[in-house]
Amino acid sequence: MTRIDDTFARLKAEGKKAFVTYVMAGDPDEARALEIVKGLPAAGVDVIELGLPFTDPMADGETIQLAGQRALAAGMTLEKFLQFVRDFRAEDNTTPIVMMGYYNPIYSRGVDKFLAEAKEAGIDGMIIVDLPPEEDDELCIPAQAAGLNFIRLATPTTDAKRLPKVLQNTSGFVYYVSITGITGAAEASAADVAPEVARIKESTDLPVIVGFGVKTPETAEAVAGVADGTVVGSAIVSKIANGESTADVLAFVKSLADGAHRA
């Protein structure tokens, strides 16, 4: 059982939906990012997705691409990312952290070395968006053997033939991408999401969390109402990009969390 498994078991027992946030590690700089991330649990965040900046972020829209560029310009590296997690864990040993990123930095470091370091630092799971199920031997299966959840994305184009392959080695939760496109694009629609979530849940006992296109407390509530929870990323990253204070960013996060938790 990982912190992710424990958190979803607790939420289920409490009859609550999960609220998940995405923040880019090192954006706009290491100290500010850590201050924000440390404040997320008190703002109502159940699971933290922490982005590892990468030079070719093909699944991300402009908002998160620019966040990655700011983080890289400020000196964020995989080594510093791991230390960032350790610094968070020094004060919080409960809130799950999911690393979200791309395979190249992990491959360059060496899979076995990275997994040992990730586990030691306090990472609980990974979403690696450019590794399809056909490449599970590369990272997914070794990660699960190391005690880390490997979370897979399902999308509106994941049909009945493809879905079993996507779910085969997935653990922790399933991340349902509510729109066809990149992060930060169109607004998610609970009416569109509901039948897709139901379809996925027919094939898995894992929680289904919906992200992409959730930007307001109202949408967070509506989307969480038809799933096991929701993810907000670009809307929060935009606040950071605009130079809003940590207190204002966290107040916005709390409004989103309150929305999701009302569902």
Protein backbone atom coordinates (compact mmCIF):
# COMPACT_ATOMS: atom_id res chain seq x y z
CA MET A 1 0.00 0.00 0.00
CA THR A 2 1.33 3.42 -0.97
CA ARG A 3 0.28 6.79 0.40
CA ILE A 4 -1.90 7.06 -2.72
CA ASP A 5 -3.71 3.81 -1.92
CA ASP A 6 -4.11 4.85 1.73
CA THR A 7 -5.50 8.26 0.77
CA PHE A 8 -8.11 6.91 -1.62
CA ALA A 9 -9.15 4.23 0.89
CA ARG A 10 -9.63 6.95 3.53
CA LEU A 11 -11.59 9.21 1.18
CA LYS A 12 -13.83 6.32 0.16
CA ALA A 13 -14.51 5.47 3.80
CA GLU A 14 -15.38 9.13 4.44
CA GLY A 15 -17.60 9.32 1.35
CA LYS A 16 -15.47 12.14 -0.09
CA LYS A 17 -14.15 12.88 -3.56
CA ALA A 18 -10.45 13.53 -4.11
CA PHE A 19 -8.96 16.86 -5.01
CA VAL A 20 -5.65 16.65 -6.84
CA THR A 21 -3.44 19.56 -7.89
CA TYR A 22 -0.62 19.92 -10.37
CA VAL A 23 2.27 22.30 -9.74
CA MET A 24 5.58 22.51 -11.61
CA ALA A 25 8.57 21.94 -9.32
CA GLY A 26 10.84 24.99 -9.39
CA ASP A 27 8.30 27.44 -10.84
CA PRO A 28 8.98 30.34 -10.67
CA ASP A 29 11.95 29.35 -8.52
CA GLU A 30 12.75 26.60 -6.08
CA ALA A 31 12.01 28.49 -2.86
CA ARG A 32 8.67 29.90 -4.00
CA ALA A 33 7.53 26.60 -5.49
CA LEU A 34 8.36 24.76 -2.26
CA GLU A 35 6.46 27.36 -0.23
CA ILE A 36 3.38 26.83 -2.39
CA VAL A 37 3.60 23.04 -2.39
CA LYS A 38 4.03 22.94 1.38
CA GLY A 39 0.80 24.92 1.68
CA LEU A 40 -1.30 22.68 -0.56
CA PRO A 41 -2.38 20.06 2.04
CA ALA A 42 -3.75 22.72 4.41
CA ALA A 43 -5.64 24.19 1.44
CA GLY A 44 -7.48 20.88 1.03
CA VAL A 45 -5.34 19.05 -1.50
CA ASP A 46 -5.49 15.27 -1.17
CA VAL A 47 -2.82 14.32 -3.75
CA ILE A 48 -0.07 16.50 -5.21
CA GLU A 49 1.06 16.01 -8.80
CA LEU A 50 4.51 17.52 -9.07
CA GLY A 51 5.77 18.33 -12.53
CA LEU A 52 9.36 17.60 -13.52
CA PRO A 53 10.28 20.23 -16.13
CA PHE A 54 11.37 18.91 -19.52
CA THR A 55 12.57 20.63 -22.66
CA ASP A 56 10.05 18.94 -24.99
CA PRO A 57 6.74 18.71 -23.08
CA MET A 58 4.55 17.42 -25.88
CA ALA A 59 1.40 16.75 -23.78
CA ASP A 60 1.33 20.19 -22.20
CA GLY A 61 -0.31 23.40 -23.30
CA GLU A 62 1.31 26.81 -23.25
CA THR A 63 0.70 27.50 -19.57
CA ILE A 64 2.57 24.44 -18.33
CA GLN A 65 5.19 24.64 -21.09
CA LEU A 66 6.06 28.13 -19.89
CA ALA A 67 6.10 26.93 -16.27
CA GLY A 68 8.63 24.28 -17.27
CA GLN A 69 10.76 26.89 -19.04
CA ARG A 70 10.73 29.11 -15.96
CA ALA A 71 11.68 26.18 -13.74
CA LEU A 72 14.53 25.12 -16.03
CA ALA A 73 15.77 28.70 -16.29
CA ALA A 74 15.76 28.88 -12.48
CA GLY A 75 17.99 25.79 -12.37
CA MET A 76 15.60 22.91 -11.66
CA THR A 77 17.10 19.49 -12.42
CA LEU A 78 16.13 15.90 -11.64
CA GLU A 79 18.62 15.95 -8.75
CA LYS A 80 17.03 19.12 -7.36
CA PHE A 81 13.55 17.69 -7.97
CA LEU A 82 14.36 14.75 -5.70
CA GLN A 83 15.69 17.14 -3.04
CA PHE A 84 12.53 19.23 -3.43
CA VAL A 85 10.48 16.16 -2.50
CA ARG A 86 12.77 15.42 0.46
CA ASP A 87 12.32 18.99 1.69
CA PHE A 88 8.54 18.60 1.48
CA ARG A 89 8.68 15.24 3.26
CA ALA A 90 10.62 16.79 6.15
CA GLU A 91 7.33 18.40 7.20
CA ASP A 92 4.69 16.14 5.62
CA ASN A 93 4.96 12.38 5.57
CA THR A 94 1.31 11.79 4.67
CA THR A 95 0.27 13.63 1.50
CA PRO A 96 0.91 11.56 -1.63
CA ILE A 97 3.22 12.96 -4.30
CA VAL A 98 2.88 11.87 -7.90
CA MET A 99 5.73 12.82 -10.21
CA MET A 100 4.43 13.87 -13.62
CA GLY A 101 6.78 14.17 -16.52
CA TYR A 102 8.59 12.50 -19.39
CA TYR A 103 10.84 9.48 -19.67
CA ASN A 104 14.04 11.02 -21.01
CA PRO A 105 15.41 12.41 -17.70
CA ILE A 106 14.70 9.07 -15.99
CA TYR A 107 16.31 7.07 -18.78
CA SER A 108 19.35 9.34 -18.71
CA ARG A 109 19.77 8.86 -14.96
CA GLY A 110 19.21 5.10 -15.15
CA VAL A 111 15.90 3.47 -14.25
CA ASP A 112 17.10 1.43 -11.28
CA LYS A 113 19.03 4.34 -9.79
CA PHE A 114 16.12 6.72 -10.28
CA LEU A 115 13.55 4.38 -8.75
CA ALA A 116 15.68 3.82 -5.66
CA GLU A 117 16.15 7.58 -5.26
CA ALA A 118 12.48 8.35 -5.91
CA LYS A 119 11.35 5.87 -3.28
CA GLU A 120 13.89 7.18 -0.78
CA ALA A 121 12.90 10.80 -1.43
CA GLY A 122 9.22 10.09 -0.80
CA ILE A 123 7.65 9.91 -4.25
CA ASP A 124 4.60 7.64 -4.27
CA GLY A 125 3.71 7.33 -7.94
CA MET A 126 4.46 8.45 -11.46
CA ILE A 127 2.64 9.65 -14.53
CA ILE A 128 5.04 9.42 -17.46
CA VAL A 129 3.03 10.62 -20.41
CA ASP A 130 5.28 9.47 -23.25
CA LEU A 131 5.55 5.79 -22.25
CA PRO A 132 2.67 3.75 -23.72
CA PRO A 133 1.63 0.36 -22.29
CA GLU A 134 3.71 -1.38 -24.96
CA GLU A 135 6.78 -0.07 -23.10
CA ASP A 136 5.76 -1.27 -19.62
CA ASP A 137 8.97 -3.27 -19.21
CA GLU A 138 10.95 -0.01 -19.46
CA LEU A 139 9.64 1.67 -16.31
CA CYS A 140 6.09 0.71 -15.30
CA ILE A 141 6.79 -2.83 -14.11
CA PRO A 142 10.11 -1.94 -12.40
CA ALA A 143 8.40 1.01 -10.68
CA GLN A 144 5.64 -1.17 -9.27
CA ALA A 145 8.23 -3.69 -8.12
CA ALA A 146 9.96 -0.82 -6.29
CA GLY A 147 6.70 0.07 -4.49
CA LEU A 148 5.65 3.02 -6.62
CA ASN A 149 2.27 3.39 -8.29
CA PHE A 150 2.31 3.81 -12.06
CA ILE A 151 -0.69 5.88 -13.10
CA ARG A 152 -1.94 5.74 -16.65
CA LEU A 153 -3.93 8.23 -18.69
CA ALA A 154 -7.17 7.28 -20.43
CA THR A 155 -8.71 9.68 -22.94
CA PRO A 156 -11.90 10.16 -24.97
CA THR A 157 -10.18 8.24 -27.77
CA THR A 158 -9.32 5.22 -25.59
CA ASP A 159 -11.79 2.78 -27.11
CA ALA A 160 -13.02 -0.59 -25.82
CA LYS A 161 -10.21 -2.41 -27.59
CA ARG A 162 -7.48 -0.17 -26.16
CA LEU A 163 -8.79 0.29 -22.60
CA PRO A 164 -7.79 -3.16 -21.23
CA LYS A 165 -4.21 -2.55 -22.41
CA VAL A 166 -4.15 0.85 -20.71
CA LEU A 167 -5.48 -0.59 -17.44
CA GLN A 168 -3.34 -3.73 -17.44
CA ASN A 169 -0.47 -2.52 -15.22
CA THR A 170 -2.01 0.69 -13.89
CA SER A 171 -2.14 1.25 -10.12
CA GLY A 172 -3.03 4.03 -7.68
CA PHE A 173 -5.72 5.62 -9.84
CA VAL A 174 -6.70 6.13 -13.45
CA TYR A 175 -6.30 9.66 -14.77
CA TYR A 176 -9.08 10.38 -17.26
CA VAL A 177 -8.27 13.22 -19.65
CA SER A 178 -11.60 14.95 -20.14
CA ILE A 179 -10.85 16.56 -23.51
CA THR A 180 -9.02 15.70 -26.70
CA GLY A 181 -6.04 18.01 -26.71
CA ILE A 182 -3.36 19.44 -24.47
CA THR A 183 -3.46 20.75 -20.92
CA GLY A 184 -5.14 24.08 -20.30
CA ALA A 185 -7.32 23.89 -23.42
CA ALA A 186 -11.12 23.62 -23.42
CA GLU A 187 -13.40 23.55 -20.36
CA ALA A 188 -14.33 20.11 -19.08
CA SER A 189 -18.00 19.08 -19.20
CA ALA A 190 -19.38 16.83 -16.48
CA ALA A 191 -22.12 15.67 -18.85
CA ASP A 192 -19.52 14.50 -21.36
CA VAL A 193 -17.28 12.99 -18.69
CA ALA A 194 -19.92 10.97 -16.80
CA PRO A 195 -20.50 8.16 -19.34
CA GLU A 196 -16.77 7.83 -19.99
CA VAL A 197 -15.99 7.47 -16.29
CA ALA A 198 -18.77 4.88 -15.96
CA ARG A 199 -17.30 2.97 -18.90
CA ILE A 200 -13.83 2.91 -17.34
CA LYS A 201 -15.19 1.88 -13.94
CA GLU A 202 -16.79 -1.17 -15.53
CA SER A 203 -13.26 -2.42 -16.21
CA THR A 204 -11.37 -1.45 -13.04
CA ASP A 205 -11.77 -1.06 -9.29
CA LEU A 206 -9.25 1.79 -9.27
CA PRO A 207 -10.45 5.33 -8.56
CA VAL A 208 -11.01 7.41 -11.72
CA ILE A 209 -9.82 11.01 -11.42
CA VAL A 210 -10.67 13.55 -14.10
CA GLY A 211 -8.33 16.31 -15.26
CA PHE A 212 -7.65 18.74 -18.12
CA GLY A 213 -10.06 21.66 -18.50
CA VAL A 214 -11.08 22.06 -14.83
CA LYS A 215 -10.62 25.72 -13.99
CA THR A 216 -13.26 26.83 -11.47
CA PRO A 217 -14.73 25.61 -8.16
CA GLU A 218 -18.03 25.01 -9.96
CA THR A 219 -16.43 22.79 -12.60
CA ALA A 220 -14.39 21.01 -9.93
CA GLU A 221 -17.60 20.20 -8.06
CA ALA A 222 -19.47 19.09 -11.18
CA VAL A 223 -16.67 16.91 -12.50
CA ALA A 224 -15.84 15.37 -9.10
CA GLY A 225 -19.55 14.59 -8.80
CA VAL A 226 -19.39 12.15 -11.71
CA ALA A 227 -15.95 10.68 -10.87
CA ASP A 228 -13.85 9.81 -7.83
CA GLY A 229 -12.23 13.23 -7.88
CA THR A 230 -10.72 15.89 -10.06
CA VAL A 231 -7.36 17.43 -10.97
CA VAL A 232 -6.60 21.11 -11.48
CA GLY A 233 -3.28 22.20 -12.96
CA SER A 234 -3.13 25.01 -15.53
CA ALA A 235 -5.54 27.29 -13.64
CA ILE A 236 -3.23 27.16 -10.58
CA VAL A 237 -0.05 27.46 -12.63
CA SER A 238 -1.52 30.56 -14.30
CA LYS A 239 -1.88 32.23 -10.91
CA ILE A 240 1.79 31.52 -10.18
CA ALA A 241 2.78 32.84 -13.62
CA ASN A 242 0.88 36.07 -12.94
CA GLY A 243 3.00 36.67 -9.84
CA GLU A 244 0.16 36.27 -7.35
CA SER A 245 1.21 35.87 -3.74
CA THR A 246 1.49 32.45 -2.16
CA ALA A 247 -1.48 33.31 0.06
CA ASP A 248 -3.61 34.21 -2.97
CA VAL A 249 -2.59 31.08 -4.87
CA LEU A 250 -3.46 28.90 -1.89
CA ALA A 251 -6.77 30.70 -1.36
CA PHE A 252 -7.68 29.87 -4.97
CA VAL A 253 -6.61 26.25 -4.41
CA LYS A 254 -8.83 26.09 -1.32
CA SER A 255 -11.82 27.33 -3.31
CA LEU A 256 -11.24 24.55 -5.84
CA ALA A 257 -10.77 21.95 -3.11
CA ASP A 258 -13.96 23.07 -1.39
CA GLY A 259 -15.78 22.67 -4.69
CA ALA A 260 -14.48 19.15 -5.27
CA HIS A 261 -15.19 18.13 -1.69
CA ARG A 262 -18.80 19.37 -1.95
CA ALA A 263 -19.45 16.83 -4.72
